[in-house]
PDB file of C-alpha atoms in Angstrom:
ATOM      1  CA  SER A  28       0.000   0.000   0.000  1.00  0.00           C
ATOM      2  CA  ASP A  29       0.982   3.635   0.092  1.00  0.00           C
ATOM      3  CA  GLN A  30       2.478   2.890   3.498  1.00  0.00           C
ATOM      4  CA  LEU A  31       5.188   0.858   1.757  1.00  0.00           C
ATOM      5  CA  PHE A  32       6.556   4.023   0.164  1.00  0.00           C
ATOM      6  CA  ALA A  33       7.089   5.321   3.684  1.00  0.00           C
ATOM      7  CA  GLN A  34      10.041   2.963   4.134  1.00  0.00           C
ATOM      8  CA  LYS A  35      12.047   5.037   1.687  1.00  0.00           C
ATOM      9  CA  GLU A  36      10.727   8.214   3.252  1.00  0.00           C
ATOM     10  CA  THR A  37      11.901   7.248   6.739  1.00  0.00           C
ATOM     11  CA  ALA A  38      15.507   7.190   5.596  1.00  0.00           C
ATOM     12  CA  ARG A  39      15.107  10.306   3.523  1.00  0.00           C
ATOM     13  CA  PHE A  40      13.541  12.518   6.163  1.00  0.00           C
ATOM     14  CA  SER A  41      14.941  10.997   9.346  1.00  0.00           C
ATOM     15  CA  GLY A  42      15.286  13.680  11.996  1.00  0.00           C
ATOM     16  CA  LYS A  43      13.980  16.459   9.774  1.00  0.00           C
ATOM     17  CA  ILE A  44      10.712  18.092  10.736  1.00  0.00           C
ATOM     18  CA  TYR A  45       9.444  20.940   8.623  1.00  0.00           C
ATOM     19  CA  PHE A  46       6.876  22.247  11.095  1.00  0.00           C
ATOM     20  CA  PRO A  47       7.160  22.124  14.894  1.00  0.00           C
ATOM     21  CA  GLU A  48       4.856  19.751  16.691  1.00  0.00           C
ATOM     22  CA  SER A  49       4.066  22.087  19.541  1.00  0.00           C
ATOM     23  CA  PHE A  50       1.541  24.809  18.797  1.00  0.00           C
ATOM     24  CA  ARG A  51       3.496  27.188  20.983  1.00  0.00           C
ATOM     25  CA  ARG A  52       6.677  26.601  18.989  1.00  0.00           C
ATOM     26  CA  ALA A  53       4.699  26.886  15.777  1.00  0.00           C
ATOM     27  CA  PHE A  54       3.401  30.280  16.861  1.00  0.00           C
ATOM     28  CA  LEU A  55       6.971  31.556  17.126  1.00  0.00           C
ATOM     29  CA  HIS A  56       8.041  29.967  13.856  1.00  0.00           C
ATOM     30  CA  PRO A  57       8.408  32.169  10.721  1.00  0.00           C
ATOM     31  CA  ILE A  58       6.112  29.797   8.858  1.00  0.00           C
ATOM     32  CA  TYR A  59       3.317  30.673  11.259  1.00  0.00           C
ATOM     33  CA  LEU A  60       3.804  34.342  10.417  1.00  0.00           C
ATOM     34  CA  LEU A  61       3.386  33.441   6.766  1.00  0.00           C
ATOM     35  CA  PHE A  62       0.180  31.679   7.722  1.00  0.00           C
ATOM     36  CA  LEU A  63      -1.133  34.842   9.398  1.00  0.00           C
ATOM     37  CA  VAL A  64      -0.454  36.838   6.260  1.00  0.00           C
ATOM     38  CA  THR A  65      -2.282  34.342   4.046  1.00  0.00           C
ATOM     39  CA  LEU A  66      -5.053  33.390   6.469  1.00  0.00           C
ATOM     40  CA  LEU A  67      -7.777  35.205   4.555  1.00  0.00           C
ATOM     41  CA  ALA A  68      -6.891  33.225   1.467  1.00  0.00           C
ATOM     42  CA  PHE A  69      -8.015  29.998   3.160  1.00  0.00           C
ATOM     43  CA  PRO A  70     -11.740  29.306   2.969  1.00  0.00           C
ATOM     44  CA  VAL A  71     -12.820  27.669   6.216  1.00  0.00           C
ATOM     45  CA  THR A  72     -15.159  25.040   4.811  1.00  0.00           C
ATOM     46  CA  GLY A  73     -16.718  21.867   6.176  1.00  0.00           C
ATOM     47  CA  TRP A  74     -14.842  19.079   7.910  1.00  0.00           C
ATOM     48  CA  ALA A  75     -13.869  15.651   6.670  1.00  0.00           C
ATOM     49  CA  GLY A  76     -16.554  13.579   5.023  1.00  0.00           C
ATOM     50  CA  THR A  77     -18.994  16.409   4.298  1.00  0.00           C
ATOM     51  CA  ARG A  78     -20.187  17.895   1.034  1.00  0.00           C
ATOM     52  CA  ASP A  79     -19.919  21.674   0.946  1.00  0.00           C
ATOM     53  CA  ALA A  80     -22.150  23.809  -1.229  1.00  0.00           C
ATOM     54  CA  THR A  81     -19.105  25.036  -3.148  1.00  0.00           C
ATOM     55  CA  PRO A  82     -16.896  22.415  -4.851  1.00  0.00           C
ATOM     56  CA  PRO A  83     -13.227  22.584  -3.798  1.00  0.00           C
ATOM     57  CA  GLN A  84     -11.028  24.216  -6.423  1.00  0.00           C
ATOM     58  CA  ARG A  85      -7.563  23.785  -4.891  1.00  0.00           C
ATOM     59  CA  ILE A  86      -7.048  20.174  -3.821  1.00  0.00           C
ATOM     60  CA  VAL A  87      -3.845  18.702  -2.407  1.00  0.00           C
ATOM     61  CA  SER A  88      -3.370  14.932  -2.494  1.00  0.00           C
ATOM     62  CA  LEU A  89      -1.003  13.316  -0.025  1.00  0.00           C
ATOM     63  CA  SER A  90      -0.714   9.833  -1.523  1.00  0.00           C
ATOM     64  CA  PRO A  91      -0.352   8.284  -4.999  1.00  0.00           C
ATOM     65  CA  GLY A  92      -3.590   6.323  -4.618  1.00  0.00           C
ATOM     66  CA  ILE A  93      -5.561   9.452  -3.784  1.00  0.00           C
ATOM     67  CA  THR A  94      -4.065  11.287  -6.761  1.00  0.00           C
ATOM     68  CA  GLU A  95      -5.051   8.494  -9.140  1.00  0.00           C
ATOM     69  CA  ILE A  96      -8.604   8.472  -7.805  1.00  0.00           C
ATOM     70  CA  LEU A  97      -8.955  12.246  -8.227  1.00  0.00           C
ATOM     71  CA  PHE A  98      -7.870  12.082 -11.853  1.00  0.00           C
ATOM     72  CA  ALA A  99      -9.972   8.981 -12.528  1.00  0.00           C
ATOM     73  CA  ILE A 100     -13.161  10.763 -11.419  1.00  0.00           C
ATOM     74  CA  GLY A 101     -12.425  13.901 -13.428  1.00  0.00           C
ATOM     75  CA  ALA A 102     -11.160  16.147 -10.637  1.00  0.00           C
ATOM     76  CA  GLY A 103      -7.541  16.223 -11.767  1.00  0.00           C
ATOM     77  CA  ASP A 104      -7.786  19.768 -13.103  1.00  0.00           C
ATOM     78  CA  ARG A 105      -8.452  20.973  -9.550  1.00  0.00           C
ATOM     79  CA  VAL A 106      -5.427  19.268  -7.992  1.00  0.00           C
ATOM     80  CA  VAL A 107      -2.765  21.865  -7.146  1.00  0.00           C
ATOM     81  CA  GLY A 108      -0.283  19.745  -5.190  1.00  0.00           C
ATOM     82  CA  VAL A 109       0.844  16.121  -4.839  1.00  0.00           C
ATOM     83  CA  THR A 110       3.618  14.106  -3.173  1.00  0.00           C
ATOM     84  CA  ASP A 111       6.978  13.253  -4.702  1.00  0.00           C
ATOM     85  CA  PHE A 112       5.665   9.741  -5.388  1.00  0.00           C
ATOM     86  CA  CYS A 113       2.574  10.788  -7.339  1.00  0.00           C
ATOM     87  CA  ASN A 114       3.579  10.119 -10.945  1.00  0.00           C
ATOM     88  CA  TYR A 115       0.371   8.863 -12.529  1.00  0.00           C
ATOM     89  CA  PRO A 116      -1.317   9.946 -14.670  1.00  0.00           C
ATOM     90  CA  GLU A 117       1.236  11.855 -16.702  1.00  0.00           C
ATOM     91  CA  LYS A 118      -0.283  15.220 -15.759  1.00  0.00           C
ATOM     92  CA  ALA A 119       0.414  14.536 -12.085  1.00  0.00           C
ATOM     93  CA  LYS A 120       4.160  14.600 -12.754  1.00  0.00           C
ATOM     94  CA  SER A 121       4.109  18.309 -13.569  1.00  0.00           C
ATOM     95  CA  LEU A 122       2.111  19.383 -10.508  1.00  0.00           C
ATOM     96  CA  PRO A 123       3.815  21.152  -7.569  1.00  0.00           C
ATOM     97  CA  LYS A 124       5.338  18.659  -5.147  1.00  0.00           C
ATOM     98  CA  VAL A 125       4.739  18.977  -1.414  1.00  0.00           C
ATOM     99  CA  GLY A 126       7.427  16.466  -0.419  1.00  0.00           C
ATOM    100  CA  GLY A 127       7.157  12.941   0.875  1.00  0.00           C
ATOM    101  CA  LEU A 128       4.437  10.852   2.446  1.00  0.00           C
ATOM    102  CA  LEU A 129       5.646  11.000   6.035  1.00  0.00           C
ATOM    103  CA  ASN A 130       7.012  14.536   6.223  1.00  0.00           C
ATOM    104  CA  PRO A 131       5.546  16.811   3.574  1.00  0.00           C
ATOM    105  CA  SER A 132       6.720  20.393   3.405  1.00  0.00           C
ATOM    106  CA  TYR A 133       4.193  22.400   5.376  1.00  0.00           C
ATOM    107  CA  GLU A 134       5.652  25.601   3.939  1.00  0.00           C
ATOM    108  CA  THR A 135       4.681  24.389   0.469  1.00  0.00           C
ATOM    109  CA  LEU A 136       1.236  23.330   1.638  1.00  0.00           C
ATOM    110  CA  ILE A 137       0.575  26.838   2.928  1.00  0.00           C
ATOM    111  CA  THR A 138       1.744  28.564  -0.243  1.00  0.00           C
ATOM    112  CA  LEU A 139      -0.526  26.345  -2.366  1.00  0.00           C
ATOM    113  CA  ARG A 140      -3.583  27.765  -0.528  1.00  0.00           C
ATOM    114  CA  PRO A 141      -5.567  24.496  -0.609  1.00  0.00           C
ATOM    115  CA  ASP A 142      -9.265  24.414   0.153  1.00  0.00           C
ATOM    116  CA  LEU A 143      -9.162  20.612   0.572  1.00  0.00           C
ATOM    117  CA  ILE A 144      -6.356  18.277   1.631  1.00  0.00           C
ATOM    118  CA  ILE A 145      -6.949  14.544   1.240  1.00  0.00           C
ATOM    119  CA  HIS A 146      -4.649  12.337   3.290  1.00  0.00           C
ATOM    120  CA  GLN A 147      -4.345   9.041   5.122  1.00  0.00           C
ATOM    121  CA  PRO A 148      -5.706   8.970   8.689  1.00  0.00           C
ATOM    122  CA  ASN A 149      -2.543   7.483  10.187  1.00  0.00           C
ATOM    123  CA  LYS A 150      -0.554  10.608   9.353  1.00  0.00           C
ATOM    124  CA  HIS A 151      -1.221  12.333  12.693  1.00  0.00           C
ATOM    125  CA  LYS A 152       1.226  15.191  12.107  1.00  0.00           C
ATOM    126  CA  ILE A 153      -0.601  16.138   8.934  1.00  0.00           C
ATOM    127  CA  LYS A 154      -4.028  15.898  10.588  1.00  0.00           C
ATOM    128  CA  ASN A 155      -2.913  18.093  13.490  1.00  0.00           C
ATOM    129  CA  PHE A 156      -1.410  20.615  11.089  1.00  0.00           C
ATOM    130  CA  VAL A 157      -4.454  21.047   8.871  1.00  0.00           C
ATOM    131  CA  ASP A 158      -6.795  21.097  11.868  1.00  0.00           C
ATOM    132  CA  LYS A 159      -4.853  23.964  13.440  1.00  0.00           C
ATOM    133  CA  LEU A 160      -5.074  25.952  10.219  1.00  0.00           C
ATOM    134  CA  SER A 161      -8.777  25.134   9.790  1.00  0.00           C
ATOM    135  CA  ILE A 162      -8.164  23.764   6.317  1.00  0.00           C
ATOM    136  CA  ARG A 163     -10.843  21.354   5.258  1.00  0.00           C
ATOM    137  CA  ASN A 164      -9.384  17.857   5.106  1.00  0.00           C
ATOM    138  CA  LEU A 165     -10.554  14.382   4.251  1.00  0.00           C
ATOM    139  CA  PRO A 166      -8.722  11.475   5.940  1.00  0.00           C
ATOM    140  CA  ILE A 167      -9.218   8.192   4.087  1.00  0.00           C
ATOM    141  CA  SER A 168      -7.993   4.647   4.683  1.00  0.00           C
ATOM    142  CA  MET A 169      -7.363   2.191   1.838  1.00  0.00           C
ATOM    143  CA  LEU A 170      -6.127  -1.024   3.431  1.00  0.00           C
ATOM    144  CA  SER A 171      -8.777  -3.249   1.833  1.00  0.00           C
ATOM    145  CA  PHE A 172     -10.974  -3.279  -1.254  1.00  0.00           C
ATOM    146  CA  ASP A 173     -13.983  -2.213   0.801  1.00  0.00           C
ATOM    147  CA  GLU A 174     -11.991   0.746   2.101  1.00  0.00           C
ATOM    148  CA  ILE A 175     -10.788   1.594  -1.404  1.00  0.00           C
ATOM    149  CA  PHE A 176     -14.373   1.661  -2.667  1.00  0.00           C
ATOM    150  CA  SER A 177     -15.521   3.665   0.363  1.00  0.00           C
ATOM    151  CA  SER A 178     -12.672   6.123  -0.191  1.00  0.00           C
ATOM    152  CA  ILE A 179     -13.563   6.606  -3.848  1.00  0.00           C
ATOM    153  CA  LYS A 180     -17.136   7.293  -2.753  1.00  0.00           C
ATOM    154  CA  ALA A 181     -16.031   9.754  -0.044  1.00  0.00           C
ATOM    155  CA  ILE A 182     -13.664  11.582  -2.394  1.00  0.00           C
ATOM    156  CA  GLY A 183     -16.404  11.790  -5.016  1.00  0.00           C
ATOM    157  CA  ILE A 184     -18.761  13.391  -2.500  1.00  0.00           C
ATOM    158  CA  ALA A 185     -16.104  15.807  -1.226  1.00  0.00           C
ATOM    159  CA  VAL A 186     -15.189  17.072  -4.704  1.00  0.00           C
ATOM    160  CA  HIS A 187     -18.755  17.002  -6.103  1.00  0.00           C
ATOM    161  CA  SER A 188     -18.032  14.143  -8.527  1.00  0.00           C
ATOM    162  CA  GLU A 189     -20.387  11.518  -7.102  1.00  0.00           C
ATOM    163  CA  VAL A 190     -21.571  10.205 -10.471  1.00  0.00           C
ATOM    164  CA  GLU A 191     -18.025   9.741 -11.754  1.00  0.00           C
ATOM    165  CA  ALA A 192     -16.990   8.063  -8.493  1.00  0.00           C
ATOM    166  CA  ASP A 193     -19.889   5.604  -8.682  1.00  0.00           C
ATOM    167  CA  ARG A 194     -19.020   4.864 -12.293  1.00  0.00           C
ATOM    168  CA  LEU A 195     -15.409   4.112 -11.338  1.00  0.00           C
ATOM    169  CA  ILE A 196     -16.490   1.808  -8.509  1.00  0.00           C
ATOM    170  CA  GLN A 197     -18.856  -0.062 -10.831  1.00  0.00           C
ATOM    171  CA  SER A 198     -16.088  -0.493 -13.406  1.00  0.00           C
ATOM    172  CA  MET A 199     -13.708  -1.937 -10.811  1.00  0.00           C
ATOM    173  CA  ARG A 200     -16.371  -4.235  -9.363  1.00  0.00           C
ATOM    174  CA  LYS A 201     -17.240  -5.480 -12.840  1.00  0.00           C
ATOM    175  CA  LYS A 202     -13.647  -6.614 -13.410  1.00  0.00           C
ATOM    176  CA  ILE A 203     -13.561  -8.328 -10.022  1.00  0.00           C
ATOM    177  CA  ASP A 204     -16.906 -10.068 -10.601  1.00  0.00           C
ATOM    178  CA  PHE A 205     -15.707 -11.316 -13.988  1.00  0.00           C
ATOM    179  CA  HIS A 206     -12.871 -13.248 -12.354  1.00  0.00           C
ATOM    180  CA  LYS A 207     -15.060 -14.411  -9.479  1.00  0.00           C
ATOM    181  CA  LYS A 208     -17.406 -16.074 -11.954  1.00  0.00           C
ATOM    182  CA  ARG A 209     -14.693 -17.742 -14.003  1.00  0.00           C
ATOM    183  CA  LEU A 210     -13.085 -19.131 -10.824  1.00  0.00           C
ATOM    184  CA  ALA A 211     -16.334 -20.427  -9.334  1.00  0.00           C
ATOM    185  CA  GLY A 212     -15.864 -24.049  -8.290  1.00  0.00           C
ATOM    186  CA  VAL A 213     -12.083 -24.010  -8.823  1.00  0.00           C
ATOM    187  CA  SER A 214     -10.042 -25.410  -5.919  1.00  0.00           C
ATOM    188  CA  GLN A 215      -7.720 -22.993  -4.163  1.00  0.00           C
ATOM    189  CA  LYS A 216      -3.955 -23.447  -4.334  1.00  0.00           C
ATOM    190  CA  SER A 217      -1.634 -22.578  -1.456  1.00  0.00           C
ATOM    191  CA  VAL A 218       0.346 -19.454  -2.306  1.00  0.00           C
ATOM    192  CA  LEU A 219       3.159 -17.382  -0.825  1.00  0.00           C
ATOM    193  CA  LEU A 220       2.934 -13.761  -1.956  1.00  0.00           C
ATOM    194  CA  ILE A 221       6.203 -11.856  -1.452  1.00  0.00           C
ATOM    195  CA  LEU A 222       7.066  -8.175  -1.751  1.00  0.00           C
ATOM    196  CA  GLY A 223       9.943  -7.596  -4.143  1.00  0.00           C
ATOM    197  CA  ILE A 224      11.258  -4.403  -2.584  1.00  0.00           C
ATOM    198  CA  SER A 225      14.989  -5.109  -2.827  1.00  0.00           C
ATOM    199  CA  ASN A 226      17.507  -6.573  -5.271  1.00  0.00           C
ATOM    200  CA  ASP A 227      19.780  -7.760  -2.470  1.00  0.00           C
ATOM    201  CA  THR A 228      20.311 -11.512  -2.895  1.00  0.00           C
ATOM    202  CA  MET A 229      20.639 -11.817   0.887  1.00  0.00           C
ATOM    203  CA  ARG A 230      17.453  -9.854   1.407  1.00  0.00           C
ATOM    204  CA  GLU A 231      14.937 -10.572   4.119  1.00  0.00           C
ATOM    205  CA  LEU A 232      11.611 -11.788   2.794  1.00  0.00           C
ATOM    206  CA  TYR A 233       8.394  -9.916   3.516  1.00  0.00           C
ATOM    207  CA  GLY A 234       5.107 -11.592   2.758  1.00  0.00           C
ATOM    208  CA  VAL A 235       1.650 -10.178   2.162  1.00  0.00           C
ATOM    209  CA  GLY A 236      -0.872 -10.846   4.908  1.00  0.00           C
ATOM    210  CA  PRO A 237      -4.514 -11.707   4.188  1.00  0.00           C
ATOM    211  CA  LYS A 238      -5.908  -8.483   5.679  1.00  0.00           C
ATOM    212  CA  THR A 239      -4.568  -6.241   2.921  1.00  0.00           C
ATOM    213  CA  PHE A 240      -5.873  -5.304  -0.519  1.00  0.00           C
ATOM    214  CA  LEU A 241      -3.147  -7.484  -2.056  1.00  0.00           C
ATOM    215  CA  GLY A 242      -4.110 -10.361   0.214  1.00  0.00           C
ATOM    216  CA  GLU A 243      -7.735  -9.959  -0.835  1.00  0.00           C
ATOM    217  CA  MET A 244      -6.722  -9.934  -4.480  1.00  0.00           C
ATOM    218  CA  LEU A 245      -4.797 -13.173  -3.939  1.00  0.00           C
ATOM    219  CA  ALA A 246      -7.961 -14.790  -2.567  1.00  0.00           C
ATOM    220  CA  LEU A 247     -10.013 -13.425  -5.481  1.00  0.00           C
ATOM    221  CA  ALA A 248      -7.530 -15.070  -7.853  1.00  0.00           C
ATOM    222  CA  GLY A 249      -8.109 -18.481  -6.279  1.00  0.00           C
ATOM    223  CA  GLY A 250      -5.134 -18.534  -3.935  1.00  0.00           C
ATOM    224  CA  LYS A 251      -4.977 -19.699  -0.329  1.00  0.00           C
ATOM    225  CA  ASN A 252      -2.528 -17.492   1.540  1.00  0.00           C
ATOM    226  CA  ILE A 253      -0.070 -19.546   3.615  1.00  0.00           C
ATOM    227  CA  LEU A 254       0.151 -16.513   5.928  1.00  0.00           C
ATOM    228  CA  SER A 255      -3.542 -16.738   6.802  1.00  0.00           C
ATOM    229  CA  GLY A 256      -2.736 -17.063  10.501  1.00  0.00           C
ATOM    230  CA  THR A 257      -1.038 -13.683  10.823  1.00  0.00           C
ATOM    231  CA  GLN A 258      -2.600 -10.355  11.767  1.00  0.00           C
ATOM    232  CA  ALA A 259       0.373  -8.438  10.350  1.00  0.00           C
ATOM    233  CA  GLN A 260      -0.064  -6.725   7.019  1.00  0.00           C
ATOM    234  CA  TYR A 261       3.418  -7.410   5.662  1.00  0.00           C
ATOM    235  CA  PRO A 262       5.201  -9.837   8.026  1.00  0.00           C
ATOM    236  CA  LYS A 263       8.793 -10.945   7.779  1.00  0.00           C
ATOM    237  CA  VAL A 264       8.851 -14.570   6.599  1.00  0.00           C
ATOM    238  CA  SER A 265      11.578 -17.085   7.422  1.00  0.00           C
ATOM    239  CA  LYS A 266      12.761 -19.625   4.869  1.00  0.00           C
ATOM    240  CA  GLU A 267      12.165 -22.331   7.476  1.00  0.00           C
ATOM    241  CA  PHE A 268       8.490 -21.393   7.572  1.00  0.00           C
ATOM    242  CA  ILE A 269       8.254 -21.448   3.779  1.00  0.00           C
ATOM    243  CA  ILE A 270       9.896 -24.880   3.634  1.00  0.00           C
ATOM    244  CA  HIS A 271       7.491 -26.187   6.272  1.00  0.00           C
ATOM    245  CA  GLU A 272       4.401 -24.796   4.518  1.00  0.00           C
ATOM    246  CA  SER A 273       5.667 -25.782   1.060  1.00  0.00           C
ATOM    247  CA  PRO A 274       3.324 -23.558  -0.984  1.00  0.00           C
ATOM    248  CA  GLU A 275       2.183 -24.755  -4.390  1.00  0.00           C
ATOM    249  CA  VAL A 276       2.804 -21.327  -5.904  1.00  0.00           C
ATOM    250  CA  ILE A 277       5.227 -18.512  -5.074  1.00  0.00           C
ATOM    251  CA  ILE A 278       4.512 -15.032  -6.442  1.00  0.00           C
ATOM    252  CA  GLU A 279       6.870 -12.105  -6.030  1.00  0.00           C
ATOM    253  CA  ILE A 280       5.492  -8.651  -6.770  1.00  0.00           C
ATOM    254  CA  GLY A 281       7.044  -5.203  -6.973  1.00  0.00           C
ATOM    255  CA  ARG A 282       8.070  -2.289  -9.152  1.00  0.00           C
ATOM    256  CA  THR A 283       9.413  -2.929 -12.628  1.00  0.00           C
ATOM    257  CA  ASP A 284      12.709  -1.162 -11.922  1.00  0.00           C
ATOM    258  CA  ILE A 285      13.417  -3.800  -9.262  1.00  0.00           C
ATOM    259  CA  LEU A 286      11.803  -6.861 -10.825  1.00  0.00           C
ATOM    260  CA  THR A 287      13.646  -6.755 -14.137  1.00  0.00           C
ATOM    261  CA  GLU A 288      14.185  -9.768 -16.410  1.00  0.00           C
ATOM    262  CA  LYS A 289      17.761 -10.080 -15.134  1.00  0.00           C
ATOM    263  CA  SER A 290      16.659  -9.821 -11.534  1.00  0.00           C
ATOM    264  CA  SER A 291      13.941 -12.424 -12.086  1.00  0.00           C
ATOM    265  CA  VAL A 292      16.463 -14.970 -13.312  1.00  0.00           C
ATOM    266  CA  LYS A 293      18.545 -14.464 -10.161  1.00  0.00           C
ATOM    267  CA  ARG A 294      15.506 -14.717  -7.906  1.00  0.00           C
ATOM    268  CA  ARG A 295      14.369 -17.986  -9.467  1.00  0.00           C
ATOM    269  CA  LYS A 296      17.871 -19.373  -9.252  1.00  0.00           C
ATOM    270  CA  GLY A 297      17.994 -18.483  -5.570  1.00  0.00           C
ATOM    271  CA  TRP A 298      14.917 -20.596  -4.879  1.00  0.00           C
ATOM    272  CA  GLN A 299      16.442 -23.716  -6.426  1.00  0.00           C
ATOM    273  CA  LYS A 300      18.370 -24.514  -3.242  1.00  0.00           C
ATOM    274  CA  PHE A 301      15.000 -25.182  -1.561  1.00  0.00           C
ATOM    275  CA  SER A 302      13.994 -28.044  -3.825  1.00  0.00           C
ATOM    276  CA  THR A 303      11.547 -29.591  -1.339  1.00  0.00           C
ATOM    277  CA  ILE A 304       9.132 -26.679  -1.710  1.00  0.00           C
ATOM    278  CA  ARG A 305       6.371 -27.679  -4.113  1.00  0.00           C
ATOM    279  CA  ALA A 306       6.458 -24.383  -6.016  1.00  0.00           C
ATOM    280  CA  VAL A 307      10.187 -24.827  -6.610  1.00  0.00           C
ATOM    281  CA  LYS A 308       9.854 -28.488  -7.532  1.00  0.00           C
ATOM    282  CA  ASN A 309       7.131 -27.717 -10.087  1.00  0.00           C
ATOM    283  CA  ASN A 310       8.724 -24.492 -11.354  1.00  0.00           C
ATOM    284  CA  ASP A 311       5.698 -22.518 -10.179  1.00  0.00           C
ATOM    285  CA  ILE A 312       7.506 -19.310  -9.218  1.00  0.00           C
ATOM    286  CA  HIS A 313       6.136 -16.127 -10.752  1.00  0.00           C
ATOM    287  CA  ILE A 314       7.495 -12.585 -10.862  1.00  0.00           C
ATOM    288  CA  ILE A 315       4.940  -9.842 -11.499  1.00  0.00           C
ATOM    289  CA  GLY A 316       6.145  -6.278 -11.918  1.00  0.00           C
ATOM    290  CA  ALA A 317       4.059  -3.113 -12.083  1.00  0.00           C
ATOM    291  CA  ASP A 318       4.854   0.359 -10.812  1.00  0.00           C
ATOM    292  CA  TYR A 319       1.369   0.644  -9.323  1.00  0.00           C
ATOM    293  CA  ILE A 320       1.111  -2.817  -7.771  1.00  0.00           C
ATOM    294  CA  LEU A 321       1.671  -1.477  -4.249  1.00  0.00           C
ATOM    295  CA  ILE A 322      -0.664   1.496  -4.694  1.00  0.00           C
ATOM    296  CA  PRO A 323      -4.298   1.120  -3.590  1.00  0.00           C
ATOM    297  CA  GLY A 324      -6.050   2.800  -6.475  1.00  0.00           C
ATOM    298  CA  PRO A 325      -8.180   2.342  -9.601  1.00  0.00           C
ATOM    299  CA  ARG A 326      -5.507   0.455 -11.582  1.00  0.00           C
ATOM    300  CA  LEU A 327      -5.082  -2.231  -8.934  1.00  0.00           C
ATOM    301  CA  VAL A 328      -7.700  -4.511 -10.516  1.00  0.00           C
ATOM    302  CA  ASN A 329      -5.496  -4.714 -13.628  1.00  0.00           C
ATOM    303  CA  ILE A 330      -3.174  -6.968 -11.619  1.00  0.00           C
ATOM    304  CA  LEU A 331      -5.908  -9.530 -10.967  1.00  0.00           C
ATOM    305  CA  PRO A 332      -5.605 -11.441 -14.285  1.00  0.00           C
ATOM    306  CA  HIS A 333      -1.860 -11.792 -13.704  1.00  0.00           C
ATOM    307  CA  PHE A 334      -2.539 -13.349 -10.297  1.00  0.00           C
ATOM    308  CA  VAL A 335      -5.108 -15.680 -11.847  1.00  0.00           C
ATOM    309  CA  LYS A 336      -2.661 -16.720 -14.565  1.00  0.00           C
ATOM    310  CA  ALA A 337       0.038 -17.486 -11.982  1.00  0.00           C
ATOM    311  CA  ILE A 338      -2.253 -19.556  -9.758  1.00  0.00           C
ATOM    312  CA  HIS A 339      -4.666 -21.089 -12.279  1.00  0.00           C
ATOM    313  CA  PRO A 340      -3.032 -20.890 -15.725  1.00  0.00           C
ATOM    314  CA  GLU A 341      -5.623 -23.283 -17.148  1.00  0.00           C
ATOM    315  CA  ILE A 342      -8.290 -20.630 -16.568  1.00  0.00           C
ATOM    316  CA  ILE A 343      -6.567 -17.753 -18.307  1.00  0.00           C
ATOM    317  CA  SER A 344      -4.197 -19.467 -20.755  1.00  0.00           C
ATOM    318  CA  ASN A 345      -5.991 -18.098 -23.802  1.00  0.00           C
ATOM    319  CA  ASP A 346      -6.085 -14.518 -22.572  1.00  0.00           C
ATOM    320  CA  SER A 347      -3.720 -11.727 -23.574  1.00  0.00           C
ATOM    321  CA  VAL A 348      -1.708 -11.808 -20.341  1.00  0.00           C
ATOM    322  CA  ALA A 349       1.951 -12.062 -21.319  1.00  0.00           C
ATOM    323  CA  ASN A 350       3.724 -15.366 -20.758  1.00  0.00           C
ATOM    324  CA  LYS A 351       7.162 -14.141 -19.753  1.00  0.00           C
ATOM    325  CA  SER A 352       9.627 -14.814 -16.975  1.00  0.00           C
ATOM    326  CA  THR A 353       8.606 -11.404 -15.667  1.00  0.00           C
ATOM    327  CA  GLU A 354       5.090 -10.169 -16.298  1.00  0.00           C
ATOM    328  CA  ASN A 355       4.875  -6.395 -16.528  1.00  0.00           C
ATOM    329  CA  ALA A 356       1.277  -5.412 -15.957  1.00  0.00           C
ATOM    330  CA  ARG A 357       0.051  -2.457 -17.980  1.00  0.00           C
ATOM    331  CA  PRO A 358      -1.755   0.539 -16.427  1.00  0.00           C
TER     332      PRO A 358
END
């Protein structure tokens, strides 16, 4: 999910805070003086989850998934700021950047004069900041498909694009239902779903838990997650555990710049030393790369046929999904 991008952000912004946490310190900070000068430029509108009479015209998105939703429902022309990681669609690349996911630049946020900031609810610093400035904000959570759909609905209401939001939800549900029907009655296969977030051959392995949108997608594709007993979203997985569970299928997912053809060959070769694992024995190891695969957004359902092909190739063998050592899913 978008939280995964935060790993890079932690190293990048470690120890650097753009805006003081204490309100008293903030009052003495030069940035607060800038706020006083520009205060009248901020419309004090409704709070999160409400629909104001006037549609917001200056929206700031604080996650890639949120940005994609805004553009998908036709509100992209009103987005005035995004994070450094918001690079889709193409128009988002040229928008002003407010910094990273964990520590955005509050100076930049102020100068953009937003009338709506949409962010994730676990970013407490951001929530406290926008609350103090009385900027309307919409906190949304997208850890599961239900939450993704609810978030699309909430964003649609907030930006006065309800019809477009409903249309997007229906389109995504239609794709999901299509695969549900074709997999009806098919037996599940045990699967290990791994995050490909490093090219280090000695890397630690992180799996995908069932209570995530990726875990849900695995189940929709006819897979039985061998990590079904964990409450963690992305737990560290030992090789001993994998050997013991011996999954029928192993799928590694990640960005295309990490999961290259060359990298995929090395990854498969690395598994060969564990020949007792059924997936290794039957050469059922799959590498799926897509730059949006870790982003909870509208394009996520495009990954579903690749999961189905990896787990139940007999179901999707005649489809247009590429049959390569590394499958690069299209937007």
